[in-house]
Amino acid sequence: MNSRATDPLKGILLKIASVMVFVGMQTFIKMAGPGINPGQITFHRSAFAIVPIVLFLAYRGQLRDALYTRNPVGHLKRGSIGILAMGCGFYGLVHLPMPEAIAIGYAMPLFAVAFAAIFLGETVRVYRWTAVLFGLAGVMIISWPNLTLFLDGGFSSEATTGALAVLFSAGLGAAAMIQVRQLVREEKTTTIVLYFSLIASLFSLATLPFGWDWLDFRATMYLVLCGFCGGVAQILLTSSYRYAEVSIIAPFEYTSILLGIAISYILFDDVPTTTMLFGTAIVVSAGIFIIYRERRLGLSHKSSDTASK
């Protein structure tokens, strides 16, 4: 299987599609209500993600092929990293205000760009670094009015552990992206997604003795829908790594801000502020710049190839 990224624009579009479905997943978690054990949320997100994956594979007659793997150790590593990232992220959400957790979590694209350069040997030029930093600055502008971590007495014990947990989650999330990028060199997309959901389900089920609650029908259905969205989004996300380098598609995680603003306004009557809209414009500009830059490079490479024939 050719491991080279051959269609950056397709990879970017798949990434954006995955972000849209992931935001839907997060919305269902929020609608399920507060106080649910993070391990319980993680289990539903992982276990019920298997359903759309299996249905998709059965429809295409690929279920048996998807179960075959050349790299079980790689899947175990990806699953272990992914479940730790989710667990740390949920822990941070419990112990930090939502704006802080989101702002710190958006450090993941920066980690991903750095890890891609270090561990995968991807070429990351100054333009891409600048666009990523520009996008992160936009995220900080959006979140800054609501940040409280450095206000009202500074760090408390819970704030410190929560902030570190989200930051650790961002680093682990970037490491998971790198692991997936390595897996797609020899594994099918559906195989990667299926094994991740299976491993994550088993690991999160181990948290059952640590405070799971009996959920009502409404909360249960929202968490089941969360899992369905997780499965679909994971297929889209994993597919994106086949067509674009990690350092190219990572910044498009920022597009979830646009969806977050829309959903908050429609479902929760949160009106976007001028600061939020300004920051969003910066984030969108960073994404558009990367698309423009990569398309120009792609056209330049095609011209060079044509000229050399």
Tab-separated table of C-alpha atoms in Angstrom:
chain	number	residue	atom	x	y	z
A	1	MET	CA	0.000	0.000	0.000
A	2	ASN	CA	1.307	3.406	-0.936
A	3	SER	CA	1.769	5.428	2.215
A	4	ARG	CA	2.432	8.753	0.553
A	5	ALA	CA	-0.088	11.546	0.964
A	6	THR	CA	-1.395	12.128	-2.584
A	7	ASP	CA	-4.428	14.405	-2.266
A	8	PRO	CA	-4.127	17.046	0.481
A	9	LEU	CA	-7.422	18.732	-0.416
A	10	LYS	CA	-9.332	15.440	-0.090
A	11	GLY	CA	-7.615	14.796	3.237
A	12	ILE	CA	-8.600	18.256	4.465
A	13	LEU	CA	-12.245	17.778	3.424
A	14	LEU	CA	-12.404	14.403	5.178
A	15	LYS	CA	-10.898	15.989	8.277
A	16	ILE	CA	-13.507	18.768	8.278
A	17	ALA	CA	-16.291	16.200	7.830
A	18	SER	CA	-14.962	14.228	10.795
A	19	VAL	CA	-14.869	17.387	12.909
A	20	MET	CA	-18.519	18.095	12.068
A	21	VAL	CA	-19.602	14.640	13.249
A	22	PHE	CA	-17.370	14.832	16.333
A	23	VAL	CA	-19.052	18.117	17.292
A	24	GLY	CA	-22.382	16.313	17.008
A	25	MET	CA	-20.988	13.660	19.336
A	26	GLN	CA	-19.937	16.299	21.875
A	27	THR	CA	-23.366	17.922	21.643
A	28	PHE	CA	-25.062	14.639	22.541
A	29	ILE	CA	-22.739	14.268	25.537
A	30	LYS	CA	-23.699	17.740	26.714
A	31	MET	CA	-27.390	17.023	26.214
A	32	ALA	CA	-27.082	13.817	28.258
A	33	GLY	CA	-26.549	16.002	31.313
A	34	PRO	CA	-23.817	16.757	33.877
A	35	GLY	CA	-22.361	14.460	36.500
A	36	ILE	CA	-21.971	11.324	34.367
A	37	ASN	CA	-18.828	9.311	35.093
A	38	PRO	CA	-16.159	9.991	32.425
A	39	GLY	CA	-15.438	6.270	32.125
A	40	GLN	CA	-19.124	5.635	31.505
A	41	ILE	CA	-19.206	8.264	28.752
A	42	THR	CA	-16.049	6.810	27.229
A	43	PHE	CA	-17.550	3.313	27.213
A	44	HIS	CA	-20.720	4.432	25.396
A	45	ARG	CA	-18.676	6.508	22.964
A	46	SER	CA	-16.454	3.506	22.153
A	47	ALA	CA	-18.855	0.533	22.367
A	48	PHE	CA	-21.697	1.994	20.314
A	49	ALA	CA	-19.232	3.308	17.747
A	50	ILE	CA	-18.763	-0.335	16.780
A	51	VAL	CA	-22.366	-0.563	15.508
A	52	PRO	CA	-22.111	1.763	12.470
A	53	ILE	CA	-18.653	0.397	11.724
A	54	VAL	CA	-19.872	-3.226	11.658
A	55	LEU	CA	-22.985	-2.305	9.638
A	56	PHE	CA	-20.829	-0.452	7.126
A	57	LEU	CA	-18.444	-3.388	6.791
A	58	ALA	CA	-21.244	-5.952	6.540
A	59	TYR	CA	-22.949	-3.902	3.816
A	60	ARG	CA	-19.724	-3.843	1.811
A	61	GLY	CA	-18.915	-7.485	2.551
A	62	GLN	CA	-15.643	-6.511	4.244
A	63	LEU	CA	-16.253	-7.521	7.862
A	64	ARG	CA	-13.986	-10.571	7.756
A	65	ASP	CA	-11.238	-8.647	5.988
A	66	ALA	CA	-11.469	-5.826	8.543
A	67	LEU	CA	-10.766	-8.242	11.373
A	68	TYR	CA	-7.489	-9.290	9.763
A	69	THR	CA	-4.528	-7.231	10.918
A	70	ARG	CA	-0.824	-7.260	10.186
A	71	ASN	CA	0.019	-5.105	13.186
A	72	PRO	CA	-1.862	-6.026	16.395
A	73	VAL	CA	0.777	-4.285	18.519
A	74	GLY	CA	0.264	-1.056	16.580
A	75	HIS	CA	-3.482	-1.227	17.200
A	76	LEU	CA	-2.892	-1.842	20.900
A	77	LYS	CA	-0.622	1.198	21.065
A	78	ARG	CA	-3.123	3.369	19.184
A	79	GLY	CA	-5.992	2.151	21.388
A	80	SER	CA	-4.061	2.692	24.615
A	81	ILE	CA	-3.020	6.204	23.631
A	82	GLY	CA	-6.509	7.091	22.408
A	83	ILE	CA	-8.347	5.900	25.509
A	84	LEU	CA	-5.908	7.747	27.772
A	85	ALA	CA	-6.424	10.913	25.717
A	86	MET	CA	-10.203	10.631	26.048
A	87	GLY	CA	-9.994	9.872	29.767
A	88	CYS	CA	-7.736	12.837	30.475
A	89	GLY	CA	-9.951	15.090	28.366
A	90	PHE	CA	-13.093	14.081	30.280
A	91	TYR	CA	-11.281	14.519	33.585
A	92	GLY	CA	-10.280	18.030	32.580
A	93	LEU	CA	-13.842	18.880	31.576
A	94	VAL	CA	-15.045	17.812	35.023
A	95	HIS	CA	-12.476	19.942	36.878
A	96	LEU	CA	-12.275	23.012	34.616
A	97	PRO	CA	-14.793	25.459	33.160
A	98	MET	CA	-15.633	24.470	29.582
A	99	PRO	CA	-13.917	27.469	27.885
A	100	GLU	CA	-10.627	26.687	29.601
A	101	ALA	CA	-10.748	23.011	28.691
A	102	ILE	CA	-11.455	23.841	25.047
A	103	ALA	CA	-8.724	26.481	24.858
A	104	ILE	CA	-6.057	24.225	26.370
A	105	GLY	CA	-7.208	21.254	24.274
A	106	TYR	CA	-6.577	23.167	21.077
A	107	ALA	CA	-2.871	22.819	21.729
A	108	MET	CA	-3.209	19.413	20.010
A	109	PRO	CA	-2.618	20.678	16.437
A	110	LEU	CA	0.620	22.312	17.581
A	111	PHE	CA	1.751	19.054	19.162
A	112	ALA	CA	0.724	17.198	15.995
A	113	VAL	CA	2.750	19.437	13.704
A	114	ALA	CA	5.810	19.098	15.951
A	115	PHE	CA	5.419	15.312	16.311
A	116	ALA	CA	4.941	14.897	12.553
A	117	ALA	CA	8.210	16.724	11.924
A	118	ILE	CA	10.104	14.777	14.618
A	119	PHE	CA	8.729	11.230	14.315
A	120	LEU	CA	7.481	11.011	10.723
A	121	GLY	CA	10.082	13.227	9.102
A	122	GLU	CA	7.414	15.379	7.449
A	123	THR	CA	8.622	18.677	6.072
A	124	VAL	CA	7.002	21.523	7.987
A	125	ARG	CA	7.848	24.876	6.492
A	126	VAL	CA	7.528	28.280	8.093
A	127	TYR	CA	4.226	28.972	6.290
A	128	ARG	CA	2.515	25.999	7.924
A	129	TRP	CA	3.974	26.771	11.357
A	130	THR	CA	2.763	30.351	10.994
A	131	ALA	CA	-0.757	29.273	9.993
A	132	VAL	CA	-1.014	26.882	12.957
A	133	LEU	CA	0.161	29.533	15.418
A	134	PHE	CA	-2.174	32.067	13.801
A	135	GLY	CA	-5.104	29.681	14.260
A	136	LEU	CA	-4.175	29.002	17.873
A	137	ALA	CA	-4.046	32.760	18.489
A	138	GLY	CA	-7.597	32.981	17.151
A	139	VAL	CA	-8.715	30.263	19.553
A	140	MET	CA	-7.164	32.142	22.458
A	141	ILE	CA	-8.948	35.368	21.403
A	142	ILE	CA	-12.262	33.493	21.373
A	143	SER	CA	-11.697	31.904	24.788
A	144	TRP	CA	-9.863	34.709	26.600
A	145	PRO	CA	-12.926	36.612	27.958
A	146	ASN	CA	-14.058	33.428	29.712
A	147	LEU	CA	-10.715	32.185	30.986
A	148	THR	CA	-10.482	32.052	34.774
A	149	LEU	CA	-7.413	29.925	35.308
A	150	PHE	CA	-5.196	32.908	36.050
A	151	LEU	CA	-7.864	34.997	37.756
A	152	ASP	CA	-9.422	35.051	41.214
A	153	GLY	CA	-6.529	33.656	43.162
A	154	GLY	CA	-4.632	31.846	40.434
A	155	PHE	CA	-4.202	28.082	40.404
A	156	SER	CA	-6.177	25.925	42.782
A	157	SER	CA	-5.465	22.242	43.182
A	158	GLU	CA	-8.382	21.157	40.990
A	159	ALA	CA	-7.636	23.798	38.368
A	160	THR	CA	-4.012	22.706	38.194
A	161	THR	CA	-4.769	18.998	37.810
A	162	GLY	CA	-7.580	19.726	35.365
A	163	ALA	CA	-5.417	21.982	33.209
A	164	LEU	CA	-2.568	19.465	33.198
A	165	ALA	CA	-5.010	16.680	32.307
A	166	VAL	CA	-6.347	18.568	29.273
A	167	LEU	CA	-2.835	19.501	28.171
A	168	PHE	CA	-1.758	15.873	28.562
A	169	SER	CA	-4.855	14.848	26.578
A	170	ALA	CA	-3.808	17.208	23.772
A	171	GLY	CA	-0.345	15.667	23.657
A	172	LEU	CA	-1.753	12.142	23.686
A	173	GLY	CA	-4.261	13.063	20.986
A	174	ALA	CA	-1.421	14.262	18.768
A	175	ALA	CA	0.522	11.069	19.482
A	176	ALA	CA	-2.559	9.048	18.478
A	177	MET	CA	-2.672	10.960	15.187
A	178	ILE	CA	0.939	10.006	14.517
A	179	GLN	CA	0.234	6.361	15.345
A	180	VAL	CA	-2.729	6.313	12.956
A	181	ARG	CA	-0.604	7.880	10.228
A	182	GLN	CA	1.844	5.001	10.677
A	183	LEU	CA	-0.902	2.360	10.740
A	184	VAL	CA	-2.485	3.484	7.462
A	185	ARG	CA	0.709	2.468	5.695
A	186	GLU	CA	-0.246	-1.185	6.038
A	187	GLU	CA	-3.765	-1.372	7.501
A	188	LYS	CA	-7.244	-0.660	6.134
A	189	THR	CA	-9.122	2.354	7.505
A	190	THR	CA	-11.957	0.166	8.761
A	191	THR	CA	-9.518	-2.186	10.502
A	192	ILE	CA	-7.934	0.700	12.395
A	193	VAL	CA	-11.301	2.122	13.443
A	194	LEU	CA	-12.763	-1.261	14.422
A	195	TYR	CA	-9.811	-2.277	16.588
A	196	PHE	CA	-9.679	1.120	18.268
A	197	SER	CA	-13.343	0.893	19.261
A	198	LEU	CA	-12.919	-2.672	20.533
A	199	ILE	CA	-9.819	-1.870	22.593
A	200	ALA	CA	-11.259	1.394	23.944
A	201	SER	CA	-14.500	-0.367	24.936
A	202	LEU	CA	-12.653	-3.021	26.905
A	203	PHE	CA	-10.384	-0.507	28.633
A	204	SER	CA	-13.233	1.858	29.570
A	205	LEU	CA	-15.384	-1.030	30.818
A	206	ALA	CA	-12.738	-1.577	33.471
A	207	THR	CA	-13.931	1.687	35.095
A	208	LEU	CA	-17.335	0.113	35.907
A	209	PRO	CA	-16.503	-0.395	39.627
A	210	PHE	CA	-15.482	3.273	39.965
A	211	GLY	CA	-18.758	5.176	40.178
A	212	TRP	CA	-20.949	4.383	37.174
A	213	ASP	CA	-24.518	5.674	37.606
A	214	TRP	CA	-27.887	4.256	36.554
A	215	LEU	CA	-28.969	6.481	33.650
A	216	ASP	CA	-32.517	7.294	32.589
A	217	PHE	CA	-33.742	6.548	29.067
A	218	ARG	CA	-33.084	10.067	27.771
A	219	ALA	CA	-29.468	10.197	28.923
A	220	THR	CA	-28.837	6.657	27.684
A	221	MET	CA	-30.134	7.459	24.202
A	222	TYR	CA	-27.975	10.567	23.957
A	223	LEU	CA	-24.891	8.549	24.883
A	224	VAL	CA	-25.823	5.842	22.372
A	225	LEU	CA	-26.124	8.517	19.674
A	226	CYS	CA	-22.786	9.870	20.867
A	227	GLY	CA	-21.262	6.457	20.165
A	228	PHE	CA	-22.811	6.248	16.696
A	229	CYS	CA	-21.376	9.659	15.834
A	230	GLY	CA	-18.004	8.601	17.213
A	231	GLY	CA	-17.864	5.586	14.896
A	232	VAL	CA	-18.745	7.553	11.780
A	233	ALA	CA	-16.366	10.383	12.665
A	234	GLN	CA	-13.527	7.955	13.344
A	235	ILE	CA	-13.889	6.431	9.873
A	236	LEU	CA	-13.756	9.883	8.293
A	237	LEU	CA	-10.806	10.979	10.417
A	238	THR	CA	-8.744	7.857	9.779
A	239	SER	CA	-9.451	8.120	6.046
A	240	SER	CA	-8.122	11.672	6.017
A	241	TYR	CA	-4.649	10.445	6.993
A	242	ARG	CA	-4.405	8.478	3.760
A	243	TYR	CA	-4.506	11.606	1.647
A	244	ALA	CA	-2.698	14.321	3.628
A	245	GLU	CA	0.153	14.638	6.062
A	246	VAL	CA	-0.681	15.057	9.735
A	247	SER	CA	0.884	18.509	9.812
A	248	ILE	CA	-1.445	19.638	6.989
A	249	ILE	CA	-4.776	18.438	8.331
A	250	ALA	CA	-4.172	18.973	12.072
A	251	PRO	CA	-4.975	22.738	12.000
A	252	PHE	CA	-8.477	22.009	10.663
A	253	GLU	CA	-9.454	20.823	14.111
A	254	TYR	CA	-10.085	24.543	14.619
A	255	THR	CA	-13.160	24.380	12.348
A	256	SER	CA	-15.108	22.882	15.251
A	257	ILE	CA	-15.273	26.425	16.634
A	258	LEU	CA	-17.642	27.459	13.825
A	259	LEU	CA	-19.945	24.536	14.520
A	260	GLY	CA	-19.695	25.119	18.255
A	261	ILE	CA	-20.855	28.722	17.832
A	262	ALA	CA	-23.781	27.665	15.638
A	263	ILE	CA	-24.920	24.835	17.922
A	264	SER	CA	-24.589	26.973	21.051
A	265	TYR	CA	-26.730	29.665	19.439
A	266	ILE	CA	-29.416	27.314	18.090
A	267	LEU	CA	-29.719	24.852	20.990
A	268	PHE	CA	-28.554	26.820	24.012
A	269	ASP	CA	-29.372	30.446	23.061
A	270	ASP	CA	-25.746	31.566	23.396
A	271	VAL	CA	-25.275	34.689	21.260
A	272	PRO	CA	-21.733	35.019	19.830
A	273	THR	CA	-19.799	38.073	20.966
A	274	THR	CA	-17.732	40.410	18.817
A	275	THR	CA	-14.569	38.908	20.288
A	276	MET	CA	-15.723	35.399	19.397
A	277	LEU	CA	-16.537	36.389	15.810
A	278	PHE	CA	-13.173	38.165	15.433
A	279	GLY	CA	-11.288	35.137	16.709
A	280	THR	CA	-13.302	32.849	14.448
A	281	ALA	CA	-12.382	34.975	11.432
A	282	ILE	CA	-8.708	34.511	12.294
A	283	VAL	CA	-9.126	30.741	12.614
A	284	VAL	CA	-10.956	30.479	9.292
A	285	SER	CA	-8.292	32.625	7.611
A	286	ALA	CA	-5.563	30.291	8.873
A	287	GLY	CA	-7.370	27.272	7.425
A	288	ILE	CA	-7.984	28.944	4.078
A	289	PHE	CA	-4.325	29.956	3.906
A	290	ILE	CA	-3.195	26.353	4.353
A	291	ILE	CA	-5.588	25.149	1.610
A	292	TYR	CA	-4.327	27.878	-0.717
A	293	ARG	CA	-0.685	27.181	0.080
A	294	GLU	CA	-0.960	23.404	-0.378
A	295	ARG	CA	-2.869	23.811	-3.657
A	296	ARG	CA	-0.180	26.148	-4.976
A	297	LEU	CA	2.514	23.648	-3.994
A	298	GLY	CA	0.543	20.835	-5.623
A	299	LEU	CA	0.190	22.783	-8.868
A	300	SER	CA	3.896	23.645	-8.744
A	301	HIS	CA	4.860	19.987	-8.311
A	302	LYS	CA	2.601	18.939	-11.207
A	303	SER	CA	4.183	21.608	-13.423
A	304	SER	CA	7.660	20.384	-12.497
A	305	ASP	CA	6.712	16.766	-13.234
A	306	THR	CA	5.235	17.756	-16.603
A	307	ALA	CA	8.308	19.770	-17.527
A	308	SER	CA	10.649	16.894	-16.687
A	309	LYS	CA	8.858	14.441	-19.029
